[in-house]
mmCIF file of C-alpha atoms in Angstrom:
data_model
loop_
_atom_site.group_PDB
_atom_site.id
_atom_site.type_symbol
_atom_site.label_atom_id
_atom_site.label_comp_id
_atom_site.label_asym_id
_atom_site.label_seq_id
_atom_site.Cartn_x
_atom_site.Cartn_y
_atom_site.Cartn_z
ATOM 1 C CA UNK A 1 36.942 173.726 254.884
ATOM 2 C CA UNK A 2 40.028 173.598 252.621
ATOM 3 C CA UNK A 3 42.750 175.605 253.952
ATOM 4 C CA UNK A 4 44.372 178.393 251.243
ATOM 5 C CA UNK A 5 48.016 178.489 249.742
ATOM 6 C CA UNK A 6 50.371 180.913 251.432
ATOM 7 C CA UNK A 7 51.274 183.527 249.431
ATOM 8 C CA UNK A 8 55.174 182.409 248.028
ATOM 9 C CA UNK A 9 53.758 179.089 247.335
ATOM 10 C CA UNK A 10 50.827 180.587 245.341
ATOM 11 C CA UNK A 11 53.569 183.033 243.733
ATOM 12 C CA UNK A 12 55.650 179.754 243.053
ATOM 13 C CA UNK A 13 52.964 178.081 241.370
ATOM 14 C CA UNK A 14 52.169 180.816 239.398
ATOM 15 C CA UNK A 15 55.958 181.303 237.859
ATOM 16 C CA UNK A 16 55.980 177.406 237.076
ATOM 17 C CA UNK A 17 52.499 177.679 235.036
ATOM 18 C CA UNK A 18 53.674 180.386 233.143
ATOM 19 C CA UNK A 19 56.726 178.755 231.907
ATOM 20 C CA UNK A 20 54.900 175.515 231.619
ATOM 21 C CA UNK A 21 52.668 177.024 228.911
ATOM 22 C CA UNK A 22 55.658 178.305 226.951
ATOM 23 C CA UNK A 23 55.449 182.213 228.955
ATOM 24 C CA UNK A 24 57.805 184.167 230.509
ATOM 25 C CA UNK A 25 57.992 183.495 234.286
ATOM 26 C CA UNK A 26 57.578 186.197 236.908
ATOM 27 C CA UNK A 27 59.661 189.578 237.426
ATOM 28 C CA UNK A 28 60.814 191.200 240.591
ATOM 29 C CA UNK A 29 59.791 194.783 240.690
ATOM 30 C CA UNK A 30 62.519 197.760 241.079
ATOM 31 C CA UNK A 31 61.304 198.869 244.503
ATOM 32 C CA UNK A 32 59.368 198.969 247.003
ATOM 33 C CA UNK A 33 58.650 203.130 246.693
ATOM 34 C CA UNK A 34 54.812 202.905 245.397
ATOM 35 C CA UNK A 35 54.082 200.821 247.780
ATOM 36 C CA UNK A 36 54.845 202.426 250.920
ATOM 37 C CA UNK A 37 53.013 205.336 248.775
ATOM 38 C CA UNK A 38 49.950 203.772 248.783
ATOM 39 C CA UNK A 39 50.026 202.521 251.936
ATOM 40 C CA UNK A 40 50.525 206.296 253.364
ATOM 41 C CA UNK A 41 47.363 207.330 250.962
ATOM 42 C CA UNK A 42 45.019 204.485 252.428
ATOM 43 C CA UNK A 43 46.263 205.183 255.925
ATOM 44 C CA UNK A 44 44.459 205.008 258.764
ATOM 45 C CA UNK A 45 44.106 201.238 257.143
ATOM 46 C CA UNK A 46 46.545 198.815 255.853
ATOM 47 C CA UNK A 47 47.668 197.037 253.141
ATOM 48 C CA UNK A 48 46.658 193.392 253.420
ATOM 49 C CA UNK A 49 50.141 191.363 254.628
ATOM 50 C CA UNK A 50 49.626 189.184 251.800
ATOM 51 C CA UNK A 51 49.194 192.082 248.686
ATOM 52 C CA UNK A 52 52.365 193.765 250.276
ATOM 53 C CA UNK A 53 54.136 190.962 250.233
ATOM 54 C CA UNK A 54 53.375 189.795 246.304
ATOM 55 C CA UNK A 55 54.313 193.384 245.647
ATOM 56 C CA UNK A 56 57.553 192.870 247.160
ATOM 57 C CA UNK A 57 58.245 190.260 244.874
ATOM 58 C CA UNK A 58 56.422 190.348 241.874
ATOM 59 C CA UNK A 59 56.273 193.269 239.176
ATOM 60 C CA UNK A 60 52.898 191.702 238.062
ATOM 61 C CA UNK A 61 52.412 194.774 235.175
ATOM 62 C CA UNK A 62 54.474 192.259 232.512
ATOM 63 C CA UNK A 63 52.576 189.212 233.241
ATOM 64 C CA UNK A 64 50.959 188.073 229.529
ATOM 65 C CA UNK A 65 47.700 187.106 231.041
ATOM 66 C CA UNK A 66 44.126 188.518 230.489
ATOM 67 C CA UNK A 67 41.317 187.769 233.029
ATOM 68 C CA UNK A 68 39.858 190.334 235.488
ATOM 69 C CA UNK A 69 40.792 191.267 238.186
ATOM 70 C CA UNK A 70 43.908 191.059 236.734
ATOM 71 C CA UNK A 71 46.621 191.020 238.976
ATOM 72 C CA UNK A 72 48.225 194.584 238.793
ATOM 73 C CA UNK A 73 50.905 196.861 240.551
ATOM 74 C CA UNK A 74 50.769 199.258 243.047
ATOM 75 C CA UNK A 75 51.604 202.199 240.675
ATOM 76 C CA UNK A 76 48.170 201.168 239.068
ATOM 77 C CA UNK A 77 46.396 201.041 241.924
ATOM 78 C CA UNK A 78 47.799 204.160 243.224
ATOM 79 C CA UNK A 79 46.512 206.155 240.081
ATOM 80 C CA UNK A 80 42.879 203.841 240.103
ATOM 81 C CA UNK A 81 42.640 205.475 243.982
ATOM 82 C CA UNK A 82 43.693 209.140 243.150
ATOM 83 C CA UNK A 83 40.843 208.841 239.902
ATOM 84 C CA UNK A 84 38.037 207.435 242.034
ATOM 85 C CA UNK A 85 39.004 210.126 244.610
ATOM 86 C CA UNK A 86 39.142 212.874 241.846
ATOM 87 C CA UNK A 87 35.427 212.024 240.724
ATOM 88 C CA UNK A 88 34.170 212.600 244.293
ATOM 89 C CA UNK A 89 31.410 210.060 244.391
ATOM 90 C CA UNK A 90 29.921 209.115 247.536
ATOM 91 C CA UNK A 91 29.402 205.428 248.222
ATOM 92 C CA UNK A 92 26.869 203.455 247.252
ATOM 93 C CA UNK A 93 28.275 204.797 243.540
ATOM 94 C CA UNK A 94 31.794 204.220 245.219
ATOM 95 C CA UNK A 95 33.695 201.857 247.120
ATOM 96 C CA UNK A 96 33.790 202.263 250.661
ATOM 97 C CA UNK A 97 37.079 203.744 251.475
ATOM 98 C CA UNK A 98 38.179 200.140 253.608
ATOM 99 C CA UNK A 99 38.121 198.505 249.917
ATOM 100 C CA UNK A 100 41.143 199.369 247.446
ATOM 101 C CA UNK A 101 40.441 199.322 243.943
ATOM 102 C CA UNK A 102 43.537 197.295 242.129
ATOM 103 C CA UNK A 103 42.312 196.668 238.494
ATOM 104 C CA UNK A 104 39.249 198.370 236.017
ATOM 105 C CA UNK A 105 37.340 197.389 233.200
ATOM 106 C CA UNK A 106 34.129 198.347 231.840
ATOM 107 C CA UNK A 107 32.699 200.098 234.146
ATOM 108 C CA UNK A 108 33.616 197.896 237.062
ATOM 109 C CA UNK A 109 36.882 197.865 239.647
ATOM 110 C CA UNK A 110 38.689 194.958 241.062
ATOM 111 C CA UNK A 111 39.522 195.564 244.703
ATOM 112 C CA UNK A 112 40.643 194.286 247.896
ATOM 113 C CA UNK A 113 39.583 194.837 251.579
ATOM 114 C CA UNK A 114 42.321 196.959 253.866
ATOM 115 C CA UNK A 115 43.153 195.735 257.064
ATOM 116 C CA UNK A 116 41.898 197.737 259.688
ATOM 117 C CA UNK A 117 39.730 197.270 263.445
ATOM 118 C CA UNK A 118 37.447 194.622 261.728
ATOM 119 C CA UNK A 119 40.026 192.028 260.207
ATOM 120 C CA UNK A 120 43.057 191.902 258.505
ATOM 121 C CA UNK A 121 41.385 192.509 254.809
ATOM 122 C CA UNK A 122 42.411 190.702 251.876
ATOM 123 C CA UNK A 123 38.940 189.682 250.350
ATOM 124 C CA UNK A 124 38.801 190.534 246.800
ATOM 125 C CA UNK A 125 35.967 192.071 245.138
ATOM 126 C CA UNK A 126 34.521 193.316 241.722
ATOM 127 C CA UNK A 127 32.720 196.789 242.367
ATOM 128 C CA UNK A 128 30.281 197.574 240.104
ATOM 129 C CA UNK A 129 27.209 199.485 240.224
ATOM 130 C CA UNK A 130 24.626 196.301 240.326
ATOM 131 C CA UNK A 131 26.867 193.617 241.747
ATOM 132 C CA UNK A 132 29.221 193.102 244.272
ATOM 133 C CA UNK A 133 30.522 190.022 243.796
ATOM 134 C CA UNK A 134 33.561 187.893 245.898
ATOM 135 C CA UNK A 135 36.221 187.106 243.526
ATOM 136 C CA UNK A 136 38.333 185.235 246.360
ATOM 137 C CA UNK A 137 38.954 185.508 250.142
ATOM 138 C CA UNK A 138 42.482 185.895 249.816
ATOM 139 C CA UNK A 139 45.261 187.337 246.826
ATOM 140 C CA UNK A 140 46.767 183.691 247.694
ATOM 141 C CA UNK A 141 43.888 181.858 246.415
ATOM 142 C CA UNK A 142 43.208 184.319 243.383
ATOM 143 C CA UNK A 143 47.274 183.964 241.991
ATOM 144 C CA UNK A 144 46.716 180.391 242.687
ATOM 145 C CA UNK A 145 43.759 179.994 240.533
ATOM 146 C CA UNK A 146 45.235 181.962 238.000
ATOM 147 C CA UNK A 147 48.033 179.415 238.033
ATOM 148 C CA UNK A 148 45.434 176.795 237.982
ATOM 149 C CA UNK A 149 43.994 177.449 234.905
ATOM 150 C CA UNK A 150 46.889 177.810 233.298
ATOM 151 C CA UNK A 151 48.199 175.000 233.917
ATOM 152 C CA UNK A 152 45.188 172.988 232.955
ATOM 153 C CA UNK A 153 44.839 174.878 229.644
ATOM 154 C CA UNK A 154 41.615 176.839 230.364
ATOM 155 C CA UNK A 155 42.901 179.684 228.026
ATOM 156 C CA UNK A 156 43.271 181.177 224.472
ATOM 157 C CA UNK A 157 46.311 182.322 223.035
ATOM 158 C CA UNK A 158 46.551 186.184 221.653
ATOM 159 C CA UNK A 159 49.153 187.254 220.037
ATOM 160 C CA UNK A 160 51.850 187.231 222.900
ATOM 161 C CA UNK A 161 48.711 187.147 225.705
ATOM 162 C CA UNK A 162 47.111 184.353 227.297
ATOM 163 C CA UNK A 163 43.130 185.081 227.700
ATOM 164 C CA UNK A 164 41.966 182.923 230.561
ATOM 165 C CA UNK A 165 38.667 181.069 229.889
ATOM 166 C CA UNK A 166 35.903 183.185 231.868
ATOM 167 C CA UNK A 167 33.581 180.666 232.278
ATOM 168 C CA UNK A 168 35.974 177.937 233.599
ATOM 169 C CA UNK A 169 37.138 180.723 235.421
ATOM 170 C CA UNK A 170 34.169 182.020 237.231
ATOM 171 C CA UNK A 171 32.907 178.246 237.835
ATOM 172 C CA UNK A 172 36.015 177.670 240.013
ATOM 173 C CA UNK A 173 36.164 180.474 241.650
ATOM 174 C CA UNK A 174 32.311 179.787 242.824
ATOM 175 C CA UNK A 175 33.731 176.246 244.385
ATOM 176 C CA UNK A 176 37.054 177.742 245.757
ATOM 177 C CA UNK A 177 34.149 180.152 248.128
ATOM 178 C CA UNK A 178 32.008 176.964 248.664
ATOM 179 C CA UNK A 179 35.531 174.845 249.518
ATOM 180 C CA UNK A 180 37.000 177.721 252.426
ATOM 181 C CA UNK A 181 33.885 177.955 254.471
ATOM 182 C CA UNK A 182 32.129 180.693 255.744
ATOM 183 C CA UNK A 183 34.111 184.143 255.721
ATOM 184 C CA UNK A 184 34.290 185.439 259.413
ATOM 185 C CA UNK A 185 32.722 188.551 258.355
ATOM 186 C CA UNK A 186 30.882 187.824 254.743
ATOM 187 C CA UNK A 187 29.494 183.890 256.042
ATOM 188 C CA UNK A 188 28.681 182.136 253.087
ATOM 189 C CA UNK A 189 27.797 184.760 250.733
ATOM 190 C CA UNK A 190 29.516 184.715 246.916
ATOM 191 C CA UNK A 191 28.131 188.803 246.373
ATOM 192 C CA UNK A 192 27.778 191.877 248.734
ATOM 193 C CA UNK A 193 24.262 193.455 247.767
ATOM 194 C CA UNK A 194 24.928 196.745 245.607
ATOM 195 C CA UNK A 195 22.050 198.444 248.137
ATOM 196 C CA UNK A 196 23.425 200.421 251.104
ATOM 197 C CA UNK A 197 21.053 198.734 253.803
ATOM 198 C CA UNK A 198 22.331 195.685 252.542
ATOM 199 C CA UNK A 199 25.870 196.351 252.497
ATOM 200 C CA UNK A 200 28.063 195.043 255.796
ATOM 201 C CA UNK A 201 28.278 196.766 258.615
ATOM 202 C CA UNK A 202 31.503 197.521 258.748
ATOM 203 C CA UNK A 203 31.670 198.776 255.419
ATOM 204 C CA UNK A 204 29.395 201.359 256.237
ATOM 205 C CA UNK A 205 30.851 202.339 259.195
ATOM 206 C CA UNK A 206 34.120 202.783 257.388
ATOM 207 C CA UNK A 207 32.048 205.042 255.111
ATOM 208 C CA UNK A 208 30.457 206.867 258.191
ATOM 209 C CA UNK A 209 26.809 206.164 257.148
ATOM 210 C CA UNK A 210 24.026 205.379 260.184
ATOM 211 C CA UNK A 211 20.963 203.192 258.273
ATOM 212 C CA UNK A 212 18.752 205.317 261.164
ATOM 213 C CA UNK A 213 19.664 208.170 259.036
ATOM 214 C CA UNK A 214 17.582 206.977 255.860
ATOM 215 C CA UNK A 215 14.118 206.975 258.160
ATOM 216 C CA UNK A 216 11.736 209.129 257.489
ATOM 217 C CA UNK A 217 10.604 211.844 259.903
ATOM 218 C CA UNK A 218 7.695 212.854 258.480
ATOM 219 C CA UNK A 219 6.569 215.759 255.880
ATOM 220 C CA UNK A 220 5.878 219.228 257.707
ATOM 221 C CA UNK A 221 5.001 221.081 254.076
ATOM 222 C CA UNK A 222 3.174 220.076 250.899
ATOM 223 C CA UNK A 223 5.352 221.752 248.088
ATOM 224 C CA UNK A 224 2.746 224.309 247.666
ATOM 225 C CA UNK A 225 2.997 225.568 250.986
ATOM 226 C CA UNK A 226 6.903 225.794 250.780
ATOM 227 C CA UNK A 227 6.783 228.109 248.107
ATOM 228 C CA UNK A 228 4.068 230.448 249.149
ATOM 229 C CA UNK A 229 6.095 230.593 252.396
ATOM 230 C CA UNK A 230 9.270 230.907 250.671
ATOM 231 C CA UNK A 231 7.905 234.023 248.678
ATOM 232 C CA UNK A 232 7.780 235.760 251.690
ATOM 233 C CA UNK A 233 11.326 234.915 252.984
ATOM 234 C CA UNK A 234 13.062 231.870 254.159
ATOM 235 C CA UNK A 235 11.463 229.180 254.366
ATOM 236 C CA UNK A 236 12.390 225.422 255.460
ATOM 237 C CA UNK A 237 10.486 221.871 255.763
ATOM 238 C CA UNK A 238 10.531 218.660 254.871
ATOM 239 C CA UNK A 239 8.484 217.623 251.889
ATOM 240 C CA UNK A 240 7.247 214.012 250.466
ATOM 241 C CA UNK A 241 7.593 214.056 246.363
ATOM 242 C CA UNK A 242 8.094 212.170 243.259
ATOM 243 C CA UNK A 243 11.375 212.623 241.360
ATOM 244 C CA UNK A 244 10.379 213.774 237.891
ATOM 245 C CA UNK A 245 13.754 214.249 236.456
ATOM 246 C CA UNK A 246 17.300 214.108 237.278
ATOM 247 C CA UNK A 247 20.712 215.732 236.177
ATOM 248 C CA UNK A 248 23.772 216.143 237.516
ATOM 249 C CA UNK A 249 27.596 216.282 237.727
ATOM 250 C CA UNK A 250 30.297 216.004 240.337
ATOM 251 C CA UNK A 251 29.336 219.023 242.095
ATOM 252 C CA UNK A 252 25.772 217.413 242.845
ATOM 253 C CA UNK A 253 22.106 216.992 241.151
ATOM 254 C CA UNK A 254 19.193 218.934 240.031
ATOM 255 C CA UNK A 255 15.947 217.092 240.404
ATOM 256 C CA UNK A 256 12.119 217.749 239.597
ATOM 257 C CA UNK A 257 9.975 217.005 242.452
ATOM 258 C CA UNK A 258 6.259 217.006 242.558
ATOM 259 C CA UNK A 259 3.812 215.877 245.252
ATOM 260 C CA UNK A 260 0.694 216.686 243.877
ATOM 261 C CA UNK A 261 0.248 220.318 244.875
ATOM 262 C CA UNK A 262 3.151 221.791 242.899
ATOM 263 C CA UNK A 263 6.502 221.122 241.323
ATOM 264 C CA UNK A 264 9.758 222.247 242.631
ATOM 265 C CA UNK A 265 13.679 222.020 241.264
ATOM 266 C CA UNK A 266 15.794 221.143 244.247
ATOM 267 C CA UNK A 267 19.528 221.575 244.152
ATOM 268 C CA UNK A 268 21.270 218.611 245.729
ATOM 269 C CA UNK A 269 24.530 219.674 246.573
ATOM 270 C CA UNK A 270 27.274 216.525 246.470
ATOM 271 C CA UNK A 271 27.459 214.164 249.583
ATOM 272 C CA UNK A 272 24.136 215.503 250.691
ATOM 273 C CA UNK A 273 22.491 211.812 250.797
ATOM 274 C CA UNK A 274 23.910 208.685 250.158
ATOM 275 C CA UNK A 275 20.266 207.287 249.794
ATOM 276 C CA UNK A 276 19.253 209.493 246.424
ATOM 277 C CA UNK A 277 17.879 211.073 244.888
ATOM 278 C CA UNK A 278 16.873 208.769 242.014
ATOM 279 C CA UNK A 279 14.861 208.893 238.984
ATOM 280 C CA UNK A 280 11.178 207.832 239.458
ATOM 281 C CA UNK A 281 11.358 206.967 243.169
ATOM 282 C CA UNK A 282 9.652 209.094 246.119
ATOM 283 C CA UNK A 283 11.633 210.925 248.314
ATOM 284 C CA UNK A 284 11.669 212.985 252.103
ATOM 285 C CA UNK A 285 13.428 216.510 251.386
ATOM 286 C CA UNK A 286 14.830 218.446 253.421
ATOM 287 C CA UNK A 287 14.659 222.079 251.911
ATOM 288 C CA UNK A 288 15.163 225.639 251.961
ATOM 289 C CA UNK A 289 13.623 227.875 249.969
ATOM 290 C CA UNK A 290 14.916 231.413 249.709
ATOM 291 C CA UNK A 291 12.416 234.025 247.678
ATOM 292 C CA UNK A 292 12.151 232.884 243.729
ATOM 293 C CA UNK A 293 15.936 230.853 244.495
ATOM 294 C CA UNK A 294 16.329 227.228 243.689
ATOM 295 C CA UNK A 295 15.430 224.999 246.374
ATOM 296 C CA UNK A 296 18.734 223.478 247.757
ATOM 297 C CA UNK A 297 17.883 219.798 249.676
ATOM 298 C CA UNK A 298 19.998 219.523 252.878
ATOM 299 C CA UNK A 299 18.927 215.983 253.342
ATOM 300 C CA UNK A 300 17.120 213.117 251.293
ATOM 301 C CA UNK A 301 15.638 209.828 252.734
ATOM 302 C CA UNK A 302 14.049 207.242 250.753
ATOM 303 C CA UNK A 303 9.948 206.456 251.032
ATOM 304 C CA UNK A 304 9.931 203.609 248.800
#
């Protein structure tokens, strides 16, 4: 197991590589204001002791290098967190709220674990909506990478910018995992499933979600039933059905359902599952059906 820089001697390294390559070296920031910020908006968690302390004493926004995650400010990742917060997405479509996202690209978020009951965080991540992959166990060993490659010359010159060389990039970062050992809570593993059952358990219990939840407890109504019932008043059950089609916004889904007997359009109201629905996979609604009204799902588990 090969032990990681600290933090200043990373940050050292880093400053030397850039001038080495003919770059300005590192900034201080202004202040330390965003920071204790965002550490009030992640709160009851913390900021890792090593991110804090690079923010204390680097103003990374400047630096003339492009790789991803990029290594960005607080103010950054203060307005990343208030956007992913703004679009309201539950996970598995979001982080879980122990990971903070620092950087974004194409669809996909850099971001590091808080500190909190399980550990003292500091694993870095890209989030994305079919991989999960571990970037580095530590900021340390990511700024000291980035220095790495620099100063080998595993990069391309643009304009005033420095693009790092992605496939140098990601082979190294693949052996700097395999070189530290198994994570105390990740083992050996180089990407976090994008599944929920598959995701840690910590992470889910930061994000409040109970895998007994997604078993099924059996149907009680075919659709057909449901209806007829519901014609006549309220009516509630749990039917089995095939999502037919699927559109949505923020404020939650409409899906087609059909199990053979009838189809329905079921209102999924945001945060009502974290399992679904999803497009062309069977389902376990929970429903109520009120006269001719839209069905309106109270809870979704998967069958598939």
């Amino acid at each position: 197991m090969t032990a990681p820089p600290d933090i200043d001697t990373a940050v050292g390294r880093l400053d030397a590589a850039l001038r080495g390559v003919g770059l300005p070296g590192l900034e201080r920031p202004s202040g330390v204001t965003t920071i204790e910020a965002i550490a009030d908006e992640v709160s009851p968690y913390v900021l890792p002791a090593e991110l804090r302390r690079f923010w204390e004493q680097v103003d990374p926004e400047p630096l003339p290098v492009v790789t991803f995650p990029m290594l960005r400010g607080p103010a950054h990742s203060l307005e990343l967190l208030g956007g992913l917060r703004d679009l309201g997405q539950q996970p598995p479509l979001a982080p879980p709220p122990i990971v903070l996202p620092l950087d974004y690209s194409s669809h996909c978020y850099g971001a590091i674990e808080l500190g909190s009951e399980w550990g003292d965080g500091g694993t870095i991540f890209e989030f994305e909506f079919d991989a999960l992959p571990v970037v580095a166990y530590s900021l340390a060993d990511r700024v000291d990478l980035v220095a790495e490659l620099l100063a080998e010359g595993h990069f391309e010159r643009v304009d005033v910018y420095v693009s790092i060389d992605h496939r140098v990039e990601q082979r190294r970062r693949s052996a700097r995992l395999d070189a530290a050992g198994p994570h105390p809570l990740y083992g050996e593993l180089h990407s976090i499933p994008p599944e929920l059952e598959s995701w840690p358990a910590h992470w889910l219990a930061a994000s409040g979600i109970d895998l007994r939840d997604r078993v099924p407890l059996g149907t009680t109504h075919s659709i057909a039933e449901l209806v007829a019932a519901g014609k006549l008043g309220t009516s509630r059950g749990r039917i089995h059905a095939l999502v037919t089609s699927l559109g949505g916004s923020s404020e939650g889904s409409l899906v087609g359902v059909d199990d053979g007997t009838a189809s329905l359009d079921v209102w999924c109201p945001s945060g009502t599952s974290p399992w679904g629905p999803v497009h062309r996979q069977r389902f376990e609604f929970d429903v109520t059906i009120e006269g001719h009204a839209l069905a309106v799902a109270t809870d979704i588990r998967p069958l598939d």
